[in-house]
Tab-separated table of C-alpha atoms in Angstrom:
chain	number	residue	atom	x	y	z
A	19	MET	CA	-10.069	17.107	66.103
A	20	THR	CA	-10.204	13.541	64.889
A	21	ALA	CA	-7.437	11.017	65.296
A	22	VAL	CA	-7.330	8.651	62.347
A	23	ILE	CA	-5.502	5.334	62.335
A	24	LEU	CA	-5.703	2.999	59.345
A	25	SER	CA	-5.503	-0.769	59.115
A	26	LEU	CA	-4.433	-1.689	55.599
A	27	LEU	CA	-5.791	-4.879	54.116
A	28	VAL	CA	-3.767	-5.923	51.084
A	29	ILE	CA	-5.487	-7.902	48.352
A	30	LEU	CA	-2.884	-10.380	47.221
A	31	SER	CA	-5.390	-12.731	45.816
A	32	MET	CA	-7.635	-15.023	46.255
A	33	LEU	CA	-11.726	-27.458	47.519
A	34	SER	CA	-14.659	-33.475	45.897
A	35	VAL	CA	-14.726	-36.300	48.015
A	36	SER	CA	-17.426	-38.775	47.301
A	37	SER	CA	-20.728	-37.238	48.306
A	38	PHE	CA	-21.288	-36.489	51.981
A	39	THR	CA	-24.583	-38.316	52.222
A	40	GLY	CA	-26.816	-40.203	54.575
A	41	ALA	CA	-30.370	-39.006	54.761
A	42	VAL	CA	-31.599	-38.227	58.237
A	43	ALA	CA	-35.092	-39.644	58.655
A	44	ALA	CA	-37.457	-38.693	61.406
A	45	ALA	CA	-39.877	-41.242	62.762
A	46	ASN	CA	-41.882	-41.098	59.533
A	47	HIS	CA	-44.646	-43.507	58.674
A	48	VAL	CA	-43.829	-46.231	56.161
A	49	ASP	CA	-46.370	-44.779	53.730
A	50	GLU	CA	-44.787	-41.296	53.662
A	51	SER	CA	-42.692	-40.111	50.742
A	52	GLU	CA	-38.965	-39.967	51.416
A	53	LEU	CA	-35.834	-38.218	50.296
A	54	LEU	CA	-33.255	-41.016	50.279
A	55	ASP	CA	-30.139	-39.190	49.132
A	56	VAL	CA	-28.801	-35.828	47.878
A	57	GLU	CA	-25.653	-35.459	45.815
A	58	ILE	CA	-24.083	-32.538	43.984
A	59	ASP	CA	-22.671	-33.631	40.649
A	60	SER	CA	-18.947	-34.369	41.031
A	61	ASP	CA	-18.113	-31.816	38.314
A	62	ASP	CA	-20.082	-29.061	40.088
A	63	ARG	CA	-18.581	-29.186	43.589
A	64	THR	CA	-16.058	-26.375	43.183
A	65	VAL	CA	-16.834	-22.733	42.388
A	66	ILE	CA	-14.101	-20.127	41.973
A	67	ASP	CA	-14.127	-16.370	41.709
A	68	GLY	CA	-11.424	-14.758	39.624
A	69	ASN	CA	-8.109	-15.898	38.244
A	70	PRO	CA	-4.611	-15.595	39.708
A	71	THR	CA	-2.324	-12.780	38.661
A	72	TYR	CA	0.616	-15.185	38.453
A	73	SER	CA	0.303	-18.660	36.916
A	74	THR	CA	1.278	-20.789	33.936
A	75	GLU	CA	-0.648	-24.092	33.862
A	76	TRP	CA	-3.609	-22.813	35.903
A	77	GLU	CA	-6.910	-24.055	34.385
A	78	GLY	CA	-9.423	-22.296	36.617
A	79	GLY	CA	-12.980	-22.487	35.350
A	80	ASN	CA	-11.809	-24.151	32.138
A	81	ALA	CA	-11.329	-27.402	34.051
A	82	SER	CA	-14.215	-29.872	33.741
A	83	ASN	CA	-14.682	-30.082	37.521
A	84	VAL	CA	-14.441	-26.349	38.352
A	85	GLN	CA	-17.189	-23.770	37.847
A	86	SER	CA	-16.409	-20.053	37.570
A	87	LEU	CA	-18.342	-16.937	38.549
A	88	ASN	CA	-16.205	-14.827	36.199
A	89	ASP	CA	-18.619	-14.889	33.289
A	90	GLY	CA	-22.018	-14.777	34.946
A	91	PRO	CA	-24.236	-17.597	36.271
A	92	TYR	CA	-22.815	-21.086	36.739
A	93	ASN	CA	-24.823	-24.304	36.477
A	94	GLN	CA	-24.920	-26.814	39.304
A	95	ARG	CA	-26.656	-30.193	38.991
A	96	LEU	CA	-28.200	-31.759	42.084
A	97	ILE	CA	-29.131	-35.448	42.067
A	98	LEU	CA	-31.983	-36.479	44.380
A	99	GLU	CA	-33.027	-40.032	45.182
A	100	LEU	CA	-36.768	-39.964	45.900
A	101	ASN	CA	-39.332	-42.474	47.075
A	102	ILE	CA	-42.828	-41.112	46.463
A	103	THR	CA	-45.505	-43.496	47.677
A	104	SER	CA	-48.909	-43.890	46.046
A	105	SER	CA	-50.719	-43.706	49.395
A	106	ASP	CA	-49.183	-40.290	50.111
A	107	ALA	CA	-51.032	-38.394	47.398
A	108	GLY	CA	-51.455	-34.634	47.431
A	109	GLN	CA	-49.360	-31.498	47.283
A	110	GLN	CA	-45.778	-31.917	48.501
A	111	GLU	CA	-42.667	-29.752	48.513
A	112	ILE	CA	-38.979	-30.438	48.096
A	113	ILE	CA	-37.211	-27.624	49.970
A	114	LEU	CA	-33.630	-26.589	49.230
A	115	ASN	CA	-32.055	-24.468	51.973
A	116	TYR	CA	-29.223	-22.386	50.516
A	117	SER	CA	-28.607	-20.129	53.534
A	118	GLU	CA	-24.873	-20.925	53.607
A	119	SER	CA	-24.514	-19.828	49.976
A	120	GLU	CA	-26.431	-16.627	50.652
A	121	GLU	CA	-24.132	-15.834	53.574
A	122	ILE	CA	-21.226	-15.412	51.144
A	123	GLY	CA	-23.301	-13.614	48.495
A	124	ILE	CA	-24.260	-16.449	46.103
A	125	LYS	CA	-27.946	-16.677	45.130
A	126	PRO	CA	-30.052	-18.755	42.703
A	127	ASP	CA	-30.829	-17.097	39.382
A	128	ASN	CA	-32.843	-19.920	37.805
A	129	VAL	CA	-34.029	-23.387	38.880
A	130	SER	CA	-35.143	-26.082	36.439
A	131	VAL	CA	-36.414	-29.653	36.821
A	132	GLY	CA	-34.419	-32.153	34.759
A	133	SER	CA	-34.901	-35.858	34.126
A	134	GLY	CA	-36.855	-37.755	36.758
A	135	PRO	CA	-40.404	-38.293	38.005
A	136	LEU	CA	-41.161	-34.553	38.188
A	137	SER	CA	-40.115	-33.907	34.589
A	138	GLY	CA	-43.001	-32.923	32.355
A	139	GLN	CA	-45.490	-32.517	35.181
A	140	SER	CA	-47.540	-29.435	34.357
A	141	ASP	CA	-48.486	-28.820	37.993
A	142	THR	CA	-44.897	-28.738	39.264
A	143	ILE	CA	-44.200	-25.228	40.602
A	144	ILE	CA	-40.809	-23.776	41.499
A	145	ARG	CA	-40.655	-20.824	43.820
A	146	THR	CA	-37.655	-19.021	45.260
A	147	ALA	CA	-37.698	-17.238	48.596
A	148	GLU	CA	-35.023	-15.898	50.881
A	149	GLN	CA	-32.561	-18.711	51.651
A	150	GLU	CA	-34.716	-21.461	50.120
A	151	VAL	CA	-36.043	-22.911	46.877
A	152	ALA	CA	-39.257	-24.966	46.910
A	153	ILE	CA	-40.274	-27.465	44.203
A	154	GLN	CA	-43.998	-28.083	44.693
A	155	PHE	CA	-45.664	-31.073	43.031
A	156	ASP	CA	-48.706	-33.351	43.274
A	157	SER	CA	-47.508	-36.822	44.244
A	158	GLY	CA	-50.697	-38.312	42.840
A	159	ASP	CA	-49.570	-37.280	39.337
A	160	VAL	CA	-46.064	-38.724	39.612
A	161	SER	CA	-45.837	-41.985	37.730
A	162	ALA	CA	-42.441	-43.209	39.008
A	163	LYS	CA	-42.628	-43.826	42.734
A	164	SER	CA	-38.919	-44.447	43.380
A	165	ALA	CA	-36.426	-42.752	41.103
A	166	THR	CA	-33.576	-40.315	40.554
A	167	GLN	CA	-34.592	-36.676	40.113
A	168	ASN	CA	-32.208	-34.087	38.640
A	169	LEU	CA	-32.381	-30.389	39.475
A	170	THR	CA	-30.283	-27.705	37.779
A	171	ILE	CA	-29.666	-24.412	39.524
A	172	ASP	CA	-28.004	-21.358	37.997
A	173	TRP	CA	-26.147	-19.441	40.697
A	174	ILE	CA	-25.019	-15.821	40.544
A	175	ALA	CA	-23.086	-13.421	42.759
A	176	PRO	CA	-24.978	-10.102	42.646
A	177	GLY	CA	-22.343	-8.286	44.695
A	178	GLU	CA	-18.752	-8.528	45.780
A	179	LEU	CA	-17.728	-11.948	47.102
A	180	PRO	CA	-15.634	-12.363	50.248
A	181	GLU	CA	-12.005	-13.374	50.184
A	182	THR	CA	-12.541	-16.849	51.548
A	183	ASP	CA	-12.192	-20.562	50.966
A	184	GLU	CA	-15.247	-22.301	52.387
A	185	ILE	CA	-17.136	-25.580	52.196
A	186	ILE	CA	-20.843	-24.811	51.797
A	187	SER	CA	-23.844	-27.056	52.389
A	188	HIS	CA	-27.066	-27.478	50.420
A	189	GLU	CA	-29.715	-29.019	52.689
A	190	ILE	CA	-32.781	-30.578	51.058
A	191	THR	CA	-35.950	-31.752	52.797
A	192	LEU	CA	-38.967	-33.799	51.678
A	193	LYS	CA	-41.620	-34.447	54.301
A	194	ASN	CA	-39.750	-35.735	57.381
A	195	THR	CA	-36.484	-36.673	55.645
A	196	THR	CA	-33.473	-34.419	55.133
A	197	ASP	CA	-30.094	-34.874	53.461
A	198	ASP	CA	-27.308	-32.544	52.361
A	199	ASP	CA	-24.205	-32.343	50.224
A	200	TYR	CA	-21.370	-29.878	49.955
A	201	TYR	CA	-19.477	-27.741	47.478
A	202	ARG	CA	-16.449	-25.503	47.863
A	203	PHE	CA	-16.206	-21.802	47.078
A	204	THR	CA	-12.629	-20.636	46.505
A	205	ASN	CA	-11.672	-17.014	46.066
A	206	VAL	CA	-8.515	-17.335	43.985
A	207	GLY	CA	-5.287	-15.872	45.360
A	208	LEU	CA	-2.514	-13.869	43.759
A	209	THR	CA	-0.607	-16.987	42.642
A	210	GLY	CA	-2.289	-20.056	41.147
A	211	ILE	CA	-0.483	-23.395	40.992
A	212	HIS	CA	-1.714	-26.401	39.043
A	213	HIS	CA	-0.742	-30.066	39.126
A	214	ASN	CA	0.809	-29.681	35.654
A	215	ASP	CA	3.259	-27.056	36.941
A	216	SER	CA	5.338	-29.882	38.405
A	217	LYS	CA	8.627	-30.157	36.532
A	218	TYR	CA	10.729	-31.498	39.414
A	219	LYS	CA	10.761	-34.700	41.426
A	220	SER	CA	12.137	-35.549	44.823
A	221	GLY	CA	15.551	-37.072	44.226
A	222	ASP	CA	16.248	-35.091	41.032
A	223	THR	CA	19.759	-33.722	40.698
A	224	VAL	CA	19.774	-30.053	39.717
A	225	SER	CA	22.507	-27.481	39.308
A	226	SER	CA	20.102	-24.670	40.262
A	227	ILE	CA	16.400	-23.800	40.404
A	228	THR	CA	15.133	-20.673	38.653
A	229	TYR	CA	12.239	-19.018	40.495
A	230	SER	CA	9.825	-16.555	38.891
A	231	ARG	CA	6.471	-14.961	39.705
A	232	ASN	CA	4.669	-16.929	36.981
A	233	GLY	CA	6.538	-20.143	37.688
A	234	ASP	CA	7.554	-20.495	34.043
A	235	ASN	CA	10.255	-22.992	34.959
A	236	GLY	CA	8.099	-24.929	37.418
A	237	ALA	CA	9.282	-22.912	40.426
A	238	PHE	CA	7.370	-19.938	41.906
A	239	ARG	CA	8.462	-16.879	43.870
A	240	VAL	CA	5.578	-15.805	46.134
A	241	TRP	CA	4.950	-12.912	48.513
A	242	GLY	CA	4.853	-13.564	52.222
A	243	GLY	CA	1.366	-12.732	53.517
A	244	GLN	CA	-0.393	-13.541	50.232
A	245	THR	CA	-2.927	-16.232	49.342
A	246	LEU	CA	-1.670	-19.167	47.270
A	247	THR	CA	-4.332	-21.202	45.430
A	248	VAL	CA	-3.562	-24.766	44.366
A	249	GLN	CA	-5.640	-26.655	41.797
A	250	ALA	CA	-5.169	-30.423	41.808
A	251	GLU	CA	-5.851	-32.548	38.761
A	252	ASN	CA	-8.824	-34.380	40.323
A	253	ASN	CA	-11.236	-34.038	43.217
A	254	SER	CA	-10.356	-34.956	46.801
A	255	LYS	CA	-6.599	-34.628	46.820
A	256	VAL	CA	-4.210	-33.713	49.615
A	257	VAL	CA	-1.875	-30.749	49.069
A	258	SER	CA	1.216	-30.279	51.238
A	259	ILE	CA	3.764	-27.503	51.568
A	260	ARG	CA	7.061	-29.030	52.674
A	261	GLU	CA	10.577	-27.968	53.437
A	262	PHE	CA	13.271	-29.095	51.047
A	263	GLU	CA	16.959	-28.737	50.412
A	264	THR	CA	19.521	-29.743	47.851
A	265	THR	CA	22.547	-31.767	48.844
A	266	SER	CA	26.091	-30.785	47.930
A	267	GLY	CA	25.651	-32.965	44.853
A	268	GLY	CA	22.456	-31.111	43.841
A	269	GLU	CA	19.929	-33.813	44.843
A	270	ILE	CA	16.507	-32.536	45.970
A	271	ILE	CA	15.629	-33.875	49.422
A	272	LEU	CA	12.161	-33.346	50.963
A	273	GLY	CA	11.863	-32.280	54.602
A	274	ASP	CA	9.084	-31.702	57.116
A	275	ILE	CA	5.505	-30.742	56.226
A	276	VAL	CA	4.931	-27.027	56.935
A	277	ASP	CA	1.238	-26.946	56.022
A	278	ARG	CA	-1.260	-29.452	54.646
A	279	MET	CA	-4.825	-29.267	53.324
A	280	GLY	CA	-7.380	-31.488	51.609
A	281	THR	CA	-9.268	-30.228	48.581
A	282	VAL	CA	-12.496	-32.086	49.425
A	283	PRO	CA	-15.069	-31.880	47.946
A	284	GLY	CA	-13.284	-30.584	44.809
A	285	PRO	CA	-9.784	-29.932	43.435
A	286	THR	CA	-8.874	-26.490	44.865
A	287	ALA	CA	-7.507	-25.186	48.155
A	288	ASN	CA	-6.146	-21.879	49.455
A	289	PHE	CA	-3.025	-21.479	51.563
A	290	GLU	CA	-2.449	-18.299	53.523
A	291	ILE	CA	1.309	-17.704	53.502
A	292	ALA	CA	1.960	-16.990	57.168
A	293	ASP	CA	4.254	-14.303	58.494
A	294	ASP	CA	6.783	-16.848	59.733
A	295	LEU	CA	7.403	-17.807	56.106
A	296	ASN	CA	8.242	-14.223	55.121
A	297	SER	CA	11.778	-15.081	54.166
A	298	THR	CA	13.683	-16.392	51.196
A	299	LYS	CA	13.597	-19.896	52.688
A	300	GLU	CA	12.584	-22.462	50.088
A	301	ARG	CA	9.579	-24.791	50.210
A	302	VAL	CA	7.802	-27.111	47.771
A	303	VAL	CA	4.159	-27.771	46.939
A	304	GLN	CA	3.371	-31.478	46.806
A	305	ILE	CA	-0.001	-32.532	45.348
A	306	GLU	CA	-0.754	-36.087	46.489
A	307	ASP	CA	2.039	-37.646	44.442
A	308	PRO	CA	4.953	-38.546	46.740
A	309	THR	CA	7.612	-37.407	44.260
A	310	ASN	CA	6.239	-34.660	41.969
A	311	ILE	CA	6.921	-31.236	43.484
A	312	ILE	CA	6.727	-27.504	42.664
A	313	PRO	CA	9.458	-25.450	44.407
A	314	LEU	CA	8.494	-22.174	46.115
A	315	GLN	CA	10.626	-19.291	47.253
A	316	PHE	CA	9.059	-16.874	49.745
A	317	GLN	CA	9.881	-13.192	49.527
A	318	PRO	CA	8.974	-10.540	52.121
A	319	LEU	CA	6.360	-7.999	51.040
A	320	ASN	CA	7.808	-5.331	53.369
A	321	LEU	CA	4.505	-3.453	53.447
A	322	GLU	CA	4.683	-0.112	55.239
A	323	THR	CA	2.096	2.648	55.717
A	324	ASN	CA	2.369	6.215	56.984
A	325	TRP	CA	-0.199	8.943	57.599
A	326	SER	CA	0.526	12.493	56.488
A	327	THR	CA	-0.416	13.703	59.983
A	328	ASP	CA	-1.590	12.300	63.310
A	329	LYS	CA	-4.450	14.720	64.008
A	330	ILE	CA	-6.576	16.753	61.643
A	331	GLU	CA	-9.656	18.946	61.440
A	332	SER	CA	-12.746	17.300	59.915
A	333	ASP	CA	-12.484	19.283	56.689
A	334	ASP	CA	-8.727	18.805	56.260
A	335	SER	CA	-7.268	16.334	53.788
A	336	LEU	CA	-5.528	13.229	55.020
A	337	VAL	CA	-3.144	11.115	52.953
A	338	LEU	CA	-2.041	7.547	53.532
A	339	ASP	CA	1.277	6.666	51.931
A	340	VAL	CA	1.914	3.000	51.168
A	341	ASN	CA	5.178	1.324	50.232
A	342	SER	CA	5.948	-2.337	49.546
A	343	ALA	CA	8.418	-4.616	47.785
A	344	ASP	CA	5.741	-5.479	45.195
A	345	LEU	CA	6.642	-3.626	41.991
A	346	THR	CA	4.009	-5.262	39.782
A	347	GLY	CA	1.020	-2.902	40.148
A	348	THR	CA	-0.964	-5.063	42.568
A	349	ASP	CA	-4.334	-3.710	43.783
A	350	ILE	CA	-4.655	-2.972	47.490
A	351	ASN	CA	-7.670	-2.266	49.700
A	352	ALA	CA	-7.489	0.248	52.531
A	353	THR	CA	-10.309	-0.318	55.026
A	354	ILE	CA	-11.117	2.098	57.848
A	355	PHE	CA	-13.126	1.082	60.935
A	356	ASP	CA	-14.638	3.124	63.718
A	357	SER	CA	-14.106	2.349	67.407
A	358	ASN	CA	-16.922	-0.245	67.231
A	359	GLN	CA	-15.146	-2.088	64.410
A	360	THR	CA	-17.759	-0.936	61.895
A	361	VAL	CA	-16.412	-0.308	58.401
A	362	VAL	CA	-16.725	3.350	57.451
A	363	ASN	CA	-14.632	3.421	54.286
A	364	THR	CA	-12.980	1.011	51.845
A	365	THR	CA	-10.812	2.393	49.065
A	366	THR	CA	-9.081	0.422	46.315
A	367	THR	CA	-5.975	1.640	44.558
A	368	SER	CA	-2.928	0.174	42.813
A	369	LEU	CA	0.732	0.123	43.705
A	370	ASN	CA	2.942	1.758	41.121
A	371	ALA	CA	6.156	0.443	39.579
A	372	SER	CA	8.058	1.535	42.673
A	373	GLY	CA	5.678	-0.327	44.998
A	374	ASP	CA	4.132	2.952	46.209
A	375	ALA	CA	0.584	4.288	46.478
A	376	SER	CA	-1.131	7.277	48.085
A	377	ILE	CA	-4.755	7.458	49.188
A	378	ALA	CA	-6.349	10.823	50.000
A	379	TYR	CA	-9.287	11.202	52.402
A	380	THR	CA	-11.483	14.108	53.460
A	381	PRO	CA	-12.675	13.015	56.927
A	382	ASP	CA	-15.888	15.032	56.791
A	383	ARG	CA	-16.848	13.334	53.531
A	384	ASP	CA	-15.064	9.963	53.629
A	385	LEU	CA	-14.863	9.082	57.327
A	386	ASN	CA	-18.281	10.119	58.672
A	387	GLY	CA	-16.912	13.335	60.098
A	388	PRO	CA	-15.516	14.006	63.597
A	389	GLY	CA	-16.312	12.327	66.876
A	390	ASN	CA	-14.883	8.810	66.702
A	391	THR	CA	-11.438	7.369	66.547
A	392	ARG	CA	-10.821	5.523	63.303
A	393	GLN	CA	-8.440	2.667	62.765
């Protein structure tokens, strides 16, 4: 007999400051070549995966400063400031460590040398290994001894990307000098809000505010427990979610800040709508500007799950029934773990027009058979 308990994970999905620089130099000799600075191009510091289900003005990967993994590889330009000395001749390597990218499933597909002292050098070799890219060159053949070198890397996601919003480092080393810069990976949430969605200002007088899933009127209704992705107009903005109310005369008055996040090093940020906001209480999104706002109304998801039985034989069928207040056909993931918190099954299905779904399992086939409690 195998007791099976399920933890349901609901997919209701899903940030550039000036370069984080400052090369760290070891006690290198004055005649050694140096890496003086590393910078990711300001238009290549944000990578997104997917598009929101609900949005109106959302630009996504169509924005000039946002790259998208939706349509295959994305290009990222790295700008290196090098000092290659004439007395330091011989084979050298510029090493890019991309371990943080690999941890979330992003890997290089192609690396090319652009303008700079390494351009056109026939003996420059690029090799890719696990978690690093090496650009090998002969410093004796490099004519410019202090210059800007551009590298272009095509990145791909061979598998499924995590539901996350992370700042990721590229660390580059030449000889005894190392520097790094950062980009942001944002897995886009169920609702996407853009700076241009703002149709209201603090202090406006309104008779009423009309909320909708897509925010057609500049006001969004969002599920409690979902991920909300905000895309600012430019890099390095601050996004706030604030309380607000309207006076008896209809004037919009801003209240306390409920949550706040910077988009550094790009223009996007994810907000996880916490359980304590699972109500119809109203909030606003404020993107940097002190007056322009986007009203939000939170609505409970009311997600419930029930097993068809508590205990079963290994070859019996087991059904999980799901019900929620979401009537829009949203995809959900049901993930089952064993007693060691190891994933043994993940199944994706869709809610129907009544907010219901059923997932059938055969424990012997789907849950690694009898012997362990599942949850």
